[in-house]
PDB file of C-alpha atoms in Angstrom:
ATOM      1  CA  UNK A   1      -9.257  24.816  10.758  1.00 43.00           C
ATOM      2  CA  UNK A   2      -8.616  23.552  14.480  1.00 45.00           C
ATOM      3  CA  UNK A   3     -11.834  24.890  15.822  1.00 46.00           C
ATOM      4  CA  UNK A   4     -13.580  23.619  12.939  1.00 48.00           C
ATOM      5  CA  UNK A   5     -11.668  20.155  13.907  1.00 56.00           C
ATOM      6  CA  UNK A   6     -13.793  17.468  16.585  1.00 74.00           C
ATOM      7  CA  UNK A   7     -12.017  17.211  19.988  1.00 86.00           C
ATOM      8  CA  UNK A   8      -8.967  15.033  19.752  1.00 90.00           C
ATOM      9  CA  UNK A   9      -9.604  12.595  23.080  1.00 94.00           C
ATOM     10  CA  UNK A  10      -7.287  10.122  24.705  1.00 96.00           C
ATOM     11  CA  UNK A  11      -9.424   7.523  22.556  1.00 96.00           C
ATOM     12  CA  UNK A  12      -7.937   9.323  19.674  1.00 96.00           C
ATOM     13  CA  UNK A  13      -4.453   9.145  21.048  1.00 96.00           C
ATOM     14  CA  UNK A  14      -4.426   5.477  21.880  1.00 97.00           C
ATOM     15  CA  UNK A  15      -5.379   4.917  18.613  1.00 98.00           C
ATOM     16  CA  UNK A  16      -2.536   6.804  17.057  1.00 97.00           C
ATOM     17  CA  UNK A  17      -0.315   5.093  19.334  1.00 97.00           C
ATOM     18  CA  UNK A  18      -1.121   1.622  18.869  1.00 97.00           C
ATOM     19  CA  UNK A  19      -1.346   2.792  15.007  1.00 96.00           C
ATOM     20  CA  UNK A  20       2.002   4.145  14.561  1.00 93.00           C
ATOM     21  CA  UNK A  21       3.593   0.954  16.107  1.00 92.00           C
ATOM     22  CA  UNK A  22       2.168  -1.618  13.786  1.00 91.00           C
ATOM     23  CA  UNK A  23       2.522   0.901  11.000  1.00 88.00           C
ATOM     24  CA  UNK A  24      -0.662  -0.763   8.692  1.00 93.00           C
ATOM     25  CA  UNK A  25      -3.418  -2.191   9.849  1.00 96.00           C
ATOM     26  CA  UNK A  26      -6.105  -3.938   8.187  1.00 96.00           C
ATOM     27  CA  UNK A  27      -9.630  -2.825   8.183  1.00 96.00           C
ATOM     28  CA  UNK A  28     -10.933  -5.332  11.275  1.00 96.00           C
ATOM     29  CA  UNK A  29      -7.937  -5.017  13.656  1.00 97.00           C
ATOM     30  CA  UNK A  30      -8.803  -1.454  12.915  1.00 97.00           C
ATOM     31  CA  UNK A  31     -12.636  -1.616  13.812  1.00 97.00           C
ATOM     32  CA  UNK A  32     -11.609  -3.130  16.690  1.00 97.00           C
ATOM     33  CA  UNK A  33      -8.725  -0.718  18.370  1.00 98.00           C
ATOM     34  CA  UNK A  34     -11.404   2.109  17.251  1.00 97.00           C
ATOM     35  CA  UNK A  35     -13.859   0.081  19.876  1.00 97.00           C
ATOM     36  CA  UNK A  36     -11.292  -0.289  22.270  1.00 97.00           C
ATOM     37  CA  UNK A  37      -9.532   2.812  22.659  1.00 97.00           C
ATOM     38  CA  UNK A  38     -13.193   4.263  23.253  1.00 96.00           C
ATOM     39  CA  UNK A  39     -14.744   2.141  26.079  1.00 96.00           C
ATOM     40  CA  UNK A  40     -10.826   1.996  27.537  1.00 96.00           C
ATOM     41  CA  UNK A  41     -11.386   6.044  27.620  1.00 96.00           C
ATOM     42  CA  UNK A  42     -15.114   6.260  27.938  1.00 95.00           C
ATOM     43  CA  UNK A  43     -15.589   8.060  24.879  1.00 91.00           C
ATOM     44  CA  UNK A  44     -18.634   7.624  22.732  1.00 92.00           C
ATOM     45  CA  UNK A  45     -18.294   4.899  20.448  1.00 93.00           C
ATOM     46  CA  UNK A  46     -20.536   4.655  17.233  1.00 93.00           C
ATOM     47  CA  UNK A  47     -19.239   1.214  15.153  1.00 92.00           C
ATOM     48  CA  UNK A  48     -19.241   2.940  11.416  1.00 94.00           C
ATOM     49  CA  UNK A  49     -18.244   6.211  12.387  1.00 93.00           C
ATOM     50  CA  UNK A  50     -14.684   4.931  12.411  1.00 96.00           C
ATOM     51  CA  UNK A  51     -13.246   6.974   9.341  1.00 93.00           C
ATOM     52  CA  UNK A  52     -14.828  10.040  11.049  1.00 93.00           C
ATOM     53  CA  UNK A  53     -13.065   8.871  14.098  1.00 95.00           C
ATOM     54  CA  UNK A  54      -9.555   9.243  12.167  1.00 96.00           C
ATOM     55  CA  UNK A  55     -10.841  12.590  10.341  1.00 95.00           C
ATOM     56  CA  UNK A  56     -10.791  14.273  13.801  1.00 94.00           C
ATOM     57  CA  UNK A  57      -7.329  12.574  14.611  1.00 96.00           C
ATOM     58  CA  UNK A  58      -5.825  13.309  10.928  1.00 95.00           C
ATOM     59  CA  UNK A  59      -6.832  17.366  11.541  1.00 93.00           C
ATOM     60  CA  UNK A  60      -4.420  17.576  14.573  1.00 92.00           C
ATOM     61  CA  UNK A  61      -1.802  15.256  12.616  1.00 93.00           C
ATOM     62  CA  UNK A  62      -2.513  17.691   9.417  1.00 90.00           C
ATOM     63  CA  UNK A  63       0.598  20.821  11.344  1.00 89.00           C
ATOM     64  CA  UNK A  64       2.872  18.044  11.222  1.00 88.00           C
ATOM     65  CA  UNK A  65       2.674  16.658   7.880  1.00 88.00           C
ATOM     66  CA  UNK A  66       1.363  13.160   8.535  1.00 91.00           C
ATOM     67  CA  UNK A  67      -1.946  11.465   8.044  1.00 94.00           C
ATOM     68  CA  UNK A  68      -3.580   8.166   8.387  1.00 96.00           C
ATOM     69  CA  UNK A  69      -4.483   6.811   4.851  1.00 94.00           C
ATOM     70  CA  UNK A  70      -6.843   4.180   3.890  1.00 94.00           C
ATOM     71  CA  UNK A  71      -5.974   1.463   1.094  1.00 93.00           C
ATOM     72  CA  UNK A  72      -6.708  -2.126  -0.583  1.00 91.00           C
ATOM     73  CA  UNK A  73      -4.835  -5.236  -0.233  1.00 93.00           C
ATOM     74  CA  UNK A  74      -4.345  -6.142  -3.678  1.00 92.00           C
ATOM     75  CA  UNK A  75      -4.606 -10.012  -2.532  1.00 87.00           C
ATOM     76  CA  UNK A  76      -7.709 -10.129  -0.588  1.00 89.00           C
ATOM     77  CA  UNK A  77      -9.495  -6.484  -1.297  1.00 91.00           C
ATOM     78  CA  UNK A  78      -9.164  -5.712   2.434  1.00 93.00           C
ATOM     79  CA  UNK A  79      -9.064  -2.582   3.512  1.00 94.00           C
ATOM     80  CA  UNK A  80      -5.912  -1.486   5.287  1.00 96.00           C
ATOM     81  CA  UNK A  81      -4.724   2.018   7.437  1.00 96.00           C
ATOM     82  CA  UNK A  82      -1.362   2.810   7.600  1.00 94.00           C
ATOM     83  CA  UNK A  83       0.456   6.075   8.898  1.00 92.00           C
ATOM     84  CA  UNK A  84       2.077   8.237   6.389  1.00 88.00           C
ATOM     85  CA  UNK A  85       4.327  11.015   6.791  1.00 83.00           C
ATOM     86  CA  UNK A  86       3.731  13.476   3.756  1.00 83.00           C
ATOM     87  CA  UNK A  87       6.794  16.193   4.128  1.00 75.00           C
ATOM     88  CA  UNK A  88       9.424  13.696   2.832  1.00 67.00           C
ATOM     89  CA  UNK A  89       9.142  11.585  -0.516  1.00 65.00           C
ATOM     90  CA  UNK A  90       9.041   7.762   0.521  1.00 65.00           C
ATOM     91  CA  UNK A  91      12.303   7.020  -0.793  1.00 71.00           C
ATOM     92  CA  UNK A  92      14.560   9.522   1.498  1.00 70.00           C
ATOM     93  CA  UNK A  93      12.249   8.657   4.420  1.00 72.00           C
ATOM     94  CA  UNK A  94      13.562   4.770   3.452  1.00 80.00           C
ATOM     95  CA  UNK A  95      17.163   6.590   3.491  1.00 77.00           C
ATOM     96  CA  UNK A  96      16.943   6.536   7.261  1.00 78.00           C
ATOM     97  CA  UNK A  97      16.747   3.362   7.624  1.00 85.00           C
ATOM     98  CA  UNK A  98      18.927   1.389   4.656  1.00 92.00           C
ATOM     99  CA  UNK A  99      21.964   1.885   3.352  1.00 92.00           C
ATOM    100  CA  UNK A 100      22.590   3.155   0.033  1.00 92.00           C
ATOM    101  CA  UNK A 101      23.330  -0.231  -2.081  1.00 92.00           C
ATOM    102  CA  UNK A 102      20.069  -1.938   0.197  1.00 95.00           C
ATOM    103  CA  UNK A 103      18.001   1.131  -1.305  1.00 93.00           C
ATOM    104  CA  UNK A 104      19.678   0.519  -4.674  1.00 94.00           C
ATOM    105  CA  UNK A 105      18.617  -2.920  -4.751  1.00 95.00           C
ATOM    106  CA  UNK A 106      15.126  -1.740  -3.297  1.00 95.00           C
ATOM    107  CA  UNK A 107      14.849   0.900  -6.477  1.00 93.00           C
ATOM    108  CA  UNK A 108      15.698  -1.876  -8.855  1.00 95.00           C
ATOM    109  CA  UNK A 109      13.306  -4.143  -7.868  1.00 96.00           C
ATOM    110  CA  UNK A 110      10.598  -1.984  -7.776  1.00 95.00           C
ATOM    111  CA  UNK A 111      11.003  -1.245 -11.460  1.00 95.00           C
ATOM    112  CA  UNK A 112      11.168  -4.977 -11.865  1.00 96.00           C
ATOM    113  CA  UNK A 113       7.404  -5.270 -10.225  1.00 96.00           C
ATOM    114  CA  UNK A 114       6.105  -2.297 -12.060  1.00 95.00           C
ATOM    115  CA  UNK A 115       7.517  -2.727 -15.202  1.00 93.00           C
ATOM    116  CA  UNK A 116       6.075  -6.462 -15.007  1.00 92.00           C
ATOM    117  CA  UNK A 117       2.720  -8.035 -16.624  1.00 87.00           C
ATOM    118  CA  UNK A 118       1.565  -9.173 -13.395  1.00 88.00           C
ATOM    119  CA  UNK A 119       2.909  -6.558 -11.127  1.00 93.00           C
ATOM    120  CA  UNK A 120       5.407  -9.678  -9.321  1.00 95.00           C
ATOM    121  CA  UNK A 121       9.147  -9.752  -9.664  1.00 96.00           C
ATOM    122  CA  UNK A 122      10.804 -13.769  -9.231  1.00 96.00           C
ATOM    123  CA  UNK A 123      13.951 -13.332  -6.145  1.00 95.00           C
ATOM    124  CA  UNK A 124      16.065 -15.109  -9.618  1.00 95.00           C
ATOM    125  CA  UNK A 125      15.598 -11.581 -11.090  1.00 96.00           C
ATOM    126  CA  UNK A 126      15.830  -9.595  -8.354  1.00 96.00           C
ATOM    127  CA  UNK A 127      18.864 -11.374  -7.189  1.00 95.00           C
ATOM    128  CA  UNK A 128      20.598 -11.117 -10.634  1.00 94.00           C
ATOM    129  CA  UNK A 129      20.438  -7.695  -9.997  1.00 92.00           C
ATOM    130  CA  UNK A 130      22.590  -7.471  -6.527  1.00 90.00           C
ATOM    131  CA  UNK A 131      26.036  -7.498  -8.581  1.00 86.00           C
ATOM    132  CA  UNK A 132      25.348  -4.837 -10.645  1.00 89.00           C
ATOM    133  CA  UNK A 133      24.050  -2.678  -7.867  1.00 91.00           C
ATOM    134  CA  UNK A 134      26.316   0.808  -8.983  1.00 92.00           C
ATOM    135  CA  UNK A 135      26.320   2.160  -5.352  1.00 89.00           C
ATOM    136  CA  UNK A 136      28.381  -1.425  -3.958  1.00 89.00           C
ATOM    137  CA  UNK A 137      27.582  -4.698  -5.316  1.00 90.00           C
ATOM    138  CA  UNK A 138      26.229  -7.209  -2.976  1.00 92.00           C
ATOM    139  CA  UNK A 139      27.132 -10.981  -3.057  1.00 93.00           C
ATOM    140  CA  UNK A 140      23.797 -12.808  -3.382  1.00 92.00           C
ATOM    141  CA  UNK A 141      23.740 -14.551   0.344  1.00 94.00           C
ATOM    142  CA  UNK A 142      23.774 -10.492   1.083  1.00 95.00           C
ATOM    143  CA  UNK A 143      20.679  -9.601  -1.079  1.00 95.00           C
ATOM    144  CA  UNK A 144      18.790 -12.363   0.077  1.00 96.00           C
ATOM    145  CA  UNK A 145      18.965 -11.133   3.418  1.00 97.00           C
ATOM    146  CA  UNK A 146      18.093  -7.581   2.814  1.00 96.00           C
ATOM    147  CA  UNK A 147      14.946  -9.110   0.980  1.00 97.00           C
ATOM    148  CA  UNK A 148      14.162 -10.456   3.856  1.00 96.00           C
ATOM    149  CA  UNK A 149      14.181  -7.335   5.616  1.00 96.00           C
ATOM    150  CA  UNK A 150      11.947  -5.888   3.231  1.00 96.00           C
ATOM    151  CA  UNK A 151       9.540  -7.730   3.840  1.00 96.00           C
ATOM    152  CA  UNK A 152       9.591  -7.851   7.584  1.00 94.00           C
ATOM    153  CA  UNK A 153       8.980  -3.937   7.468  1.00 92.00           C
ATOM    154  CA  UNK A 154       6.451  -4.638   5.150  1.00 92.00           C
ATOM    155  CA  UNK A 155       7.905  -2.490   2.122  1.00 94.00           C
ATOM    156  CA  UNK A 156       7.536  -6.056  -0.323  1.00 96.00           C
ATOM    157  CA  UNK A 157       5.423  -9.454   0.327  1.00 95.00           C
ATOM    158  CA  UNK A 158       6.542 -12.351  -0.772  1.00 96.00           C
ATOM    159  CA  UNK A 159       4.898 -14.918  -2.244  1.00 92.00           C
ATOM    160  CA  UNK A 160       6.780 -19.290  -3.252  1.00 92.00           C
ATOM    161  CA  UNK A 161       9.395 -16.792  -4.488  1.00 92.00           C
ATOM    162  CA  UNK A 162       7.586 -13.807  -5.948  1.00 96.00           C
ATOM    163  CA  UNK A 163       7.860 -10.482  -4.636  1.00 97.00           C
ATOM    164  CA  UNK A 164       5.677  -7.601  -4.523  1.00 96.00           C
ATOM    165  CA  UNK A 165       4.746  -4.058  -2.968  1.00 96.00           C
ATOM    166  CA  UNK A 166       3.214  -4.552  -0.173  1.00 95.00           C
ATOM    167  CA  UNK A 167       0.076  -2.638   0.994  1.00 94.00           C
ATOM    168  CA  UNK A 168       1.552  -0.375   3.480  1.00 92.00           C
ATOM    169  CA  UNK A 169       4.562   0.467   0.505  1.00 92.00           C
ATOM    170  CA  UNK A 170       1.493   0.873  -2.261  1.00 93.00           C
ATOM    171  CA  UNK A 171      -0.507   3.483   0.376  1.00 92.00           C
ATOM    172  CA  UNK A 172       2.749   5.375   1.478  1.00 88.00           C
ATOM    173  CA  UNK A 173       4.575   5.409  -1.840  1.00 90.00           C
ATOM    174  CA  UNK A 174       1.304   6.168  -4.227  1.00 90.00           C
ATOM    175  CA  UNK A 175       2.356   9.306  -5.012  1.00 87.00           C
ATOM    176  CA  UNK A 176       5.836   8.396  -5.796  1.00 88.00           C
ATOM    177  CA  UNK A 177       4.899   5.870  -7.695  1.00 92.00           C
ATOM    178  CA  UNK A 178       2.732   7.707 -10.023  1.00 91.00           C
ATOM    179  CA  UNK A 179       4.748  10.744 -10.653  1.00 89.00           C
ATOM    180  CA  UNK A 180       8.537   8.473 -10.843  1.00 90.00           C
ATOM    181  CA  UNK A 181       6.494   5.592 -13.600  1.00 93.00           C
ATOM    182  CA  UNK A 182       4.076   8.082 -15.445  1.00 90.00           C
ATOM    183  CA  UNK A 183       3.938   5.572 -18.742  1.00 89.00           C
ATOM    184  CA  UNK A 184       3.112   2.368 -16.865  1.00 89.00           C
ATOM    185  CA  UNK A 185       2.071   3.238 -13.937  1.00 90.00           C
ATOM    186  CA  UNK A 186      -2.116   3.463 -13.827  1.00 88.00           C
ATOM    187  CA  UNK A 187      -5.200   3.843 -11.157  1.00 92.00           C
ATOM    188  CA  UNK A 188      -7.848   1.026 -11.052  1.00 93.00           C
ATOM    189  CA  UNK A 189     -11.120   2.181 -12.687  1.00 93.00           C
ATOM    190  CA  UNK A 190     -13.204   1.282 -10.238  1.00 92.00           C
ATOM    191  CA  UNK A 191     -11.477   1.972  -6.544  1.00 91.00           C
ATOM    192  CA  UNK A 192      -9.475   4.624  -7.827  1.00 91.00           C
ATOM    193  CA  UNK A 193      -6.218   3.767  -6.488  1.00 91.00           C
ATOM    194  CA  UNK A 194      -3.151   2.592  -7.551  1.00 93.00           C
ATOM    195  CA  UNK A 195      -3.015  -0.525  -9.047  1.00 93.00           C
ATOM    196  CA  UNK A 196       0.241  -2.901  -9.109  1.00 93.00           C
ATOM    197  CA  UNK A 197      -1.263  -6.251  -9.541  1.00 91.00           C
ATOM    198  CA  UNK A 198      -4.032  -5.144 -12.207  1.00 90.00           C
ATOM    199  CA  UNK A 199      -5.768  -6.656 -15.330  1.00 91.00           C
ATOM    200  CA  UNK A 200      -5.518  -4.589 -18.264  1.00 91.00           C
ATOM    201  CA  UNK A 201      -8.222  -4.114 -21.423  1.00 92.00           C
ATOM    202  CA  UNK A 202      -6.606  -5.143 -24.495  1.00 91.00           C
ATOM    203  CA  UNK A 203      -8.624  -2.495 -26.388  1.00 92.00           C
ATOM    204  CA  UNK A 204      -8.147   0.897 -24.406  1.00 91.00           C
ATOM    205  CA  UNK A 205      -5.544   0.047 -21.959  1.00 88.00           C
ATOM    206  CA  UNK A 206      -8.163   0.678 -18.628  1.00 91.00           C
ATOM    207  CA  UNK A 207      -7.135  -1.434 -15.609  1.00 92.00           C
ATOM    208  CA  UNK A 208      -8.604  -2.934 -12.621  1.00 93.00           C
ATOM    209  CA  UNK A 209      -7.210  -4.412  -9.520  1.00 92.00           C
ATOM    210  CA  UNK A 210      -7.978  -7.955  -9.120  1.00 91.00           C
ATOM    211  CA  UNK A 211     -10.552  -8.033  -6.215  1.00 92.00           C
ATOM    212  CA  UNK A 212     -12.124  -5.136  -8.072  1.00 92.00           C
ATOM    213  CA  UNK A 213     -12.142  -6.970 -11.677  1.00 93.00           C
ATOM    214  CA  UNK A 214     -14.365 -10.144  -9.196  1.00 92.00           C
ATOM    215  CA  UNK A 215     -16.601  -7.547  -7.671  1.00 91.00           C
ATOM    216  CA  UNK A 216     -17.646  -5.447 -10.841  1.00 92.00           C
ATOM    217  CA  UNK A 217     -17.936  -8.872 -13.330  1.00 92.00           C
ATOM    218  CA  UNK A 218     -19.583 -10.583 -10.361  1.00 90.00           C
ATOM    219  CA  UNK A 219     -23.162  -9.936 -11.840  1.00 81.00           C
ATOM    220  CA  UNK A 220     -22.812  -9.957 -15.554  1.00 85.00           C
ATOM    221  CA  UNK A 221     -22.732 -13.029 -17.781  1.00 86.00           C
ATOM    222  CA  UNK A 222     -20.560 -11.362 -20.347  1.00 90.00           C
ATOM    223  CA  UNK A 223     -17.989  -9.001 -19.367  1.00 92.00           C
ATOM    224  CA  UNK A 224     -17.122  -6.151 -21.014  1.00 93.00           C
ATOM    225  CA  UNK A 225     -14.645  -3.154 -19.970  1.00 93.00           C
ATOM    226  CA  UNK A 226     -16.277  -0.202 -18.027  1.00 92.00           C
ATOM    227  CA  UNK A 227     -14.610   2.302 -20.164  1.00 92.00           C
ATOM    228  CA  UNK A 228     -14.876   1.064 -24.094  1.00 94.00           C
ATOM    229  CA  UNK A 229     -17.643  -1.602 -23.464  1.00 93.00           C
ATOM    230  CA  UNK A 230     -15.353  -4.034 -25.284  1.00 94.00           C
ATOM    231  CA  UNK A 231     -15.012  -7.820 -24.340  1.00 93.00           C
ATOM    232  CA  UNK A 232     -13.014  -8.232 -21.002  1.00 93.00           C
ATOM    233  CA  UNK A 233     -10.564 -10.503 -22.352  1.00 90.00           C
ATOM    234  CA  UNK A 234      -8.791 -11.665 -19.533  1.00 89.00           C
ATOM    235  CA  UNK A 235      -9.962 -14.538 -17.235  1.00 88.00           C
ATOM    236  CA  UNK A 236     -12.132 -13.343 -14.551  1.00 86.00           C
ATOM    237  CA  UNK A 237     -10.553 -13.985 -10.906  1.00 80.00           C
TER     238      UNK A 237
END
């Protein structure tokens, strides 16, 4: 599989680097540390050849259970790369870093955003839930801070009080997520990925991310569900 793999180059190894500091990246600030790394290491540089670019560096990555992984902003429909390490589940590779009431309260309020219509959780509810963490209950100031925390490492965003998953969580933790919420839990229709903040057809249950619900109605004056062909029922983004 190695021989079959493209040369892994200095280029390659910046790219990593710089990579596995920021842990995500969107799609641009990608594009451009692809271009960098290369003239920076004279290496051949083709602009759309990046995801071939991280193919070669994902083979030498594949022996030690990590890979880069591309995903969607739910927000914006930007494309984002973040590291992932696949030999631990996302929640004990959390364990590292937390303690066990902080990934309690993390737990908790991901069935809150999941479990929700819209796929956001208010900090009211999440806070409610701080005292009657079973692991050690935390006084509210206490949550509020570890919040915060959350979503400087960029496992939630937050939004005039809203939180959800953010991207880097939703690419690292797909699997997790889909396995741990079977019922509820679904993949947009049309990307393919998992979808948090999704509209939902009333007939057959098929959802769509936001950004993906604008781009496939874009062109039709009446819009109807790409799996039943029923009216789309819900207001176009």
């Amino acid at each position: 599989n190695i021989a079959m793999a493209a040369q892994m180059t200095d280029a390659h190894r910046r790219f990593l680097q710089v990579l596995m500091s920021h842990g995500i990246m969107e799609g641009s600030e990608a594009r451009k540390l692809h271009r960098c790394s290369c003239e920076i290491h004279q290496v051949y540089y083709a602009h759309d050849k990046l995801d071939d670019f991280i193919s070669t560096v994902n083979s030498h990555l594949q022996p030690l259970f990590m890979q880069i992984r591309k995903g969607m902003s739910e927000g914006d429909g930007k494309a984002h790369y973040a590291l992932v390490n696949l030999a631990e589940t996302e929640i004990t590779k959390m364990a590292s870093d937390y303690t066990e009431n902080e990934l309690e309260l993390f737990r908790k309020t991901m069935d809150l955003i999941i479990l929700s219509e819209n796929g956001f959780a208010s900090s009211t509810d999440i806070l409610n839930l701080a005292d009657q963490l079973k692991t050690k209950k935390m006084k509210k100031k206490e949550a509020e801070q570890v919040l915060k925390v959350f979503v400087e490492d960029k496992w939630l965003s937050e939004r005039n009080g809203e939180y959800t998953l953010h991207t880097r969580c939703i690419i690292e933790m797909e699997q997790y997520i889909l396995s741990n919420y079977q019922d509820v839990a679904r993949k947009c229709n049309i990307c393919h990925s998992l979808a948090i903040q999704s509209q939902v057809c009333e007939s057959c249950g098929t959802g769509m991310h936001l950004p993906c619900v604008r781009k496939y109605f874009r062109a039709q004056t009446e819009p109807r569900c790409p799996q039943c062909n029923d009216f789309w029922s819900c207001d176009i983004p």
